[in-house]
Short mmCIF file of C-alpha atoms in Angstrom, two decimals:
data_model
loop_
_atom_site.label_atom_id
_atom_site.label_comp_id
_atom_site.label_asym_id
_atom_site.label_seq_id
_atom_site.Cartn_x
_atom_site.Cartn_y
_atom_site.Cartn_z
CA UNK A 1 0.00 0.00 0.00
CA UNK A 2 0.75 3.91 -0.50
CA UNK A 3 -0.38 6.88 0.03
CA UNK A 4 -0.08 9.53 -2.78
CA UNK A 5 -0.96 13.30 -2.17
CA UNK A 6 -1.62 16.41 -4.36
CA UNK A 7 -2.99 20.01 -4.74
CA UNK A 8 -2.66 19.85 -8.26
CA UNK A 9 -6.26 19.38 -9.65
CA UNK A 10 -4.84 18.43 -13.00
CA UNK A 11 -2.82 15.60 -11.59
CA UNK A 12 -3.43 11.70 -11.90
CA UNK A 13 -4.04 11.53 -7.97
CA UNK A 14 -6.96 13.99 -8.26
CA UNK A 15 -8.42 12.37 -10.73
CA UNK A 16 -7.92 9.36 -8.84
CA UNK A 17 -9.43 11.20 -5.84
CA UNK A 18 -12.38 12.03 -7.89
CA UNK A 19 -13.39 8.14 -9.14
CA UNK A 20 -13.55 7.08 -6.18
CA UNK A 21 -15.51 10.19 -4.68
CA UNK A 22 -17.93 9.97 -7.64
CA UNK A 23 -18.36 5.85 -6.49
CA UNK A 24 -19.05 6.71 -3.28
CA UNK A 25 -21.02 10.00 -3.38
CA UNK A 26 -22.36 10.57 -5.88
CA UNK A 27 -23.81 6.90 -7.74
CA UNK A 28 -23.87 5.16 -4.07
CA UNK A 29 -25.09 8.09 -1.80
CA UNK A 30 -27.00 10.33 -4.28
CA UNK A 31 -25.14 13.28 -3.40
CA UNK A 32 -25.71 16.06 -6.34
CA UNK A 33 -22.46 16.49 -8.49
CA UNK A 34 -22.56 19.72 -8.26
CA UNK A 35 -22.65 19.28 -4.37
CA UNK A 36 -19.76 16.78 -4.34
CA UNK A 37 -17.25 19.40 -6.63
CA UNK A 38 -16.85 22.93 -4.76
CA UNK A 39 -14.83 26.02 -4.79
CA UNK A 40 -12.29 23.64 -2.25
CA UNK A 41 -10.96 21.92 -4.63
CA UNK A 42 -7.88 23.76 -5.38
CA UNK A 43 -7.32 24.62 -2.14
CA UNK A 44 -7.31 21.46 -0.94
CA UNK A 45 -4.43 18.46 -0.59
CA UNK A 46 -6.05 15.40 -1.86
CA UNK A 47 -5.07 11.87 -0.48
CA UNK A 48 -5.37 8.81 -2.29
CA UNK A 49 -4.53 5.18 -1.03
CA UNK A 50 -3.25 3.01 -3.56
CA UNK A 51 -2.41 -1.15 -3.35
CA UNK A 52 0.22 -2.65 -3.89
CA UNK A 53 -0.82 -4.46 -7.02
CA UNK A 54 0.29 -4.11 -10.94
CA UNK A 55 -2.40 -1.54 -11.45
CA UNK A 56 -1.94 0.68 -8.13
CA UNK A 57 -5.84 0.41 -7.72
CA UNK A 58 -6.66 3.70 -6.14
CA UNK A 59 -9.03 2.27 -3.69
CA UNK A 60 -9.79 5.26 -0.81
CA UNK A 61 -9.50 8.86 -0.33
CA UNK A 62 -9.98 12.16 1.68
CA UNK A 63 -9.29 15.65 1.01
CA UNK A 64 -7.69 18.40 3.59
CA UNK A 65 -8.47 21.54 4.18
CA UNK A 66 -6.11 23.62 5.64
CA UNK A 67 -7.12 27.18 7.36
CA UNK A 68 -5.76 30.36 6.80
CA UNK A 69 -3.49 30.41 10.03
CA UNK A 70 -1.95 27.29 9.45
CA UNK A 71 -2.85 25.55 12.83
CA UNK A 72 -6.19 24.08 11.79
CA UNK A 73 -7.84 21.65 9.74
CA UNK A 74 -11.02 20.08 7.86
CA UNK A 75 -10.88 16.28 6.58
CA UNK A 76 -13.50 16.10 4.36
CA UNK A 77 -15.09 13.18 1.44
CA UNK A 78 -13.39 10.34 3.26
CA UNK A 79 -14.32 7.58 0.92
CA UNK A 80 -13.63 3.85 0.06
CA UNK A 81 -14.92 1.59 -2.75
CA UNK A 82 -17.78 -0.87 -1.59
CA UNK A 83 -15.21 -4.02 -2.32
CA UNK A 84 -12.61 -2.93 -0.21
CA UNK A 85 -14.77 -1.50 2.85
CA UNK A 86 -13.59 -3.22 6.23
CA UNK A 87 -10.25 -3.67 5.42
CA UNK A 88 -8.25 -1.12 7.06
CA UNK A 89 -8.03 1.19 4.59
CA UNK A 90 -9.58 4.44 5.27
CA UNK A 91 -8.21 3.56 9.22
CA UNK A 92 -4.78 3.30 7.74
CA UNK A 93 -5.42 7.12 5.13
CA UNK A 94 -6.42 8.35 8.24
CA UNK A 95 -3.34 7.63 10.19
CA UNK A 96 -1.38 8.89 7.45
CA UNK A 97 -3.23 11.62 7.58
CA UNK A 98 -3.45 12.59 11.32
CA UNK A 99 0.88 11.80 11.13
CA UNK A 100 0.69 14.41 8.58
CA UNK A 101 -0.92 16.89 10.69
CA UNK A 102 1.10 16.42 13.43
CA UNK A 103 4.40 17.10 11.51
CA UNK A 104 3.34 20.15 9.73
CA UNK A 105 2.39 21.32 13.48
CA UNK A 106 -1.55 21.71 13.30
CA UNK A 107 -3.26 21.95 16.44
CA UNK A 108 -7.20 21.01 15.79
CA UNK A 109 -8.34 19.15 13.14
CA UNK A 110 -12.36 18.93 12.48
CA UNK A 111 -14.74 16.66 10.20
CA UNK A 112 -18.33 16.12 9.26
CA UNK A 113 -18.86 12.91 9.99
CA UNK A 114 -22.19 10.29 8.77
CA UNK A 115 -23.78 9.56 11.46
CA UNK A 116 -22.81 5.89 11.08
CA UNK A 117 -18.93 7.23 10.66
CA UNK A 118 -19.00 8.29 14.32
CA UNK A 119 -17.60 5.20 15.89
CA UNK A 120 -15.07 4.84 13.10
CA UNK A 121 -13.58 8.06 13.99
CA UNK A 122 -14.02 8.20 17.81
CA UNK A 123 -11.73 5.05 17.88
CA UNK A 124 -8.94 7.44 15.93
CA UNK A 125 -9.65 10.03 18.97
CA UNK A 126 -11.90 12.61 17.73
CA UNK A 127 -14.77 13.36 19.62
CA UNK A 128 -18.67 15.02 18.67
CA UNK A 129 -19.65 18.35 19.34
CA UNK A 130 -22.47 20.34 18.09
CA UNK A 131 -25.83 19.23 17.29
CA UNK A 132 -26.35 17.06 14.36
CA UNK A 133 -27.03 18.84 11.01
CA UNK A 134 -27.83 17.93 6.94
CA UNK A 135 -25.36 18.16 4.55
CA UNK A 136 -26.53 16.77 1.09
CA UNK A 137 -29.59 15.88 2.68
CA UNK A 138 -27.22 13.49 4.98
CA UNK A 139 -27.32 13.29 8.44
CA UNK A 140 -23.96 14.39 10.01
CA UNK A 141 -22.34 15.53 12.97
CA UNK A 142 -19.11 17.65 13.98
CA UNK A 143 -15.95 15.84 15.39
CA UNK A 144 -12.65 17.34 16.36
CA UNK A 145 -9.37 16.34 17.50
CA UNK A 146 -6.61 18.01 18.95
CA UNK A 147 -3.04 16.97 16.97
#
């Protein structure tokens, strides 16, 4: 397995990025395209798990949102294909990701999560706040973690 990252919306990782986001979102979850593809996108660094076999099957993915400041951050479209749910994979992105954080010295990180996310991410130490809220007609709720 590796972990590939870009901010480069013309790059193979993005496009990458954006498979499996369309998979997941869009065809599985019904979330409007035009929901799923915002203003972010540039600003963003896109992360993209790949295996280890001939074809480097791009298999899960998040995108990070850095602030302003520099000291905070939103994870956001955390997504795996169906066939390779269960298996570690967004767990292990997330690490990656969350190691990331640490060494380019952010000190909160936040994320939407699906309501049946929440134990997924509580188990990587982030923790609810807020109320819950819609997002693509989607229930969700707030989490944050300090890095």
């Amino acid at each position: 397995m590796k972990i590939k990252q870009t901010r480069d919306t013309l790059s193979d990782v993005y496009v990458q990025s954006l498979k499996i986001r369309n998979t997941v979102f869009v065809k599985e979850q019904q979330v409007p395209l035009s929901l799923e593809i915002d203003k972010d996108e540039a600003y963003a660094i896109h992360f993209v798990l790949l295996l280890d076999d001939p074809n480097e099957t791009a298999v899960s993915t998040l995108r990070l949102l850095p602030s302003a400041n520099g000291e905070q951050a939103l994870i956001q479209r955390v997504a795996t294909l169906k066939p390779y749910r269960g298996q570690g994979y967004a767990h292990d992105l997330m690490v990656h990701v969350l190691d990331f954080l640490q060494e380019q010295h952010f000190k909160l990180v936040e994320l939407h999560a699906q309501m049946q996310a929440i134990p997924f991410y509580e188990k990587l130490g982030f923790e609810p706040f807020g109320e819950m809220f819609l997002d693509a007609g989607i229930q969700h709720v707030a989490m944050k973690k300090i890095v």
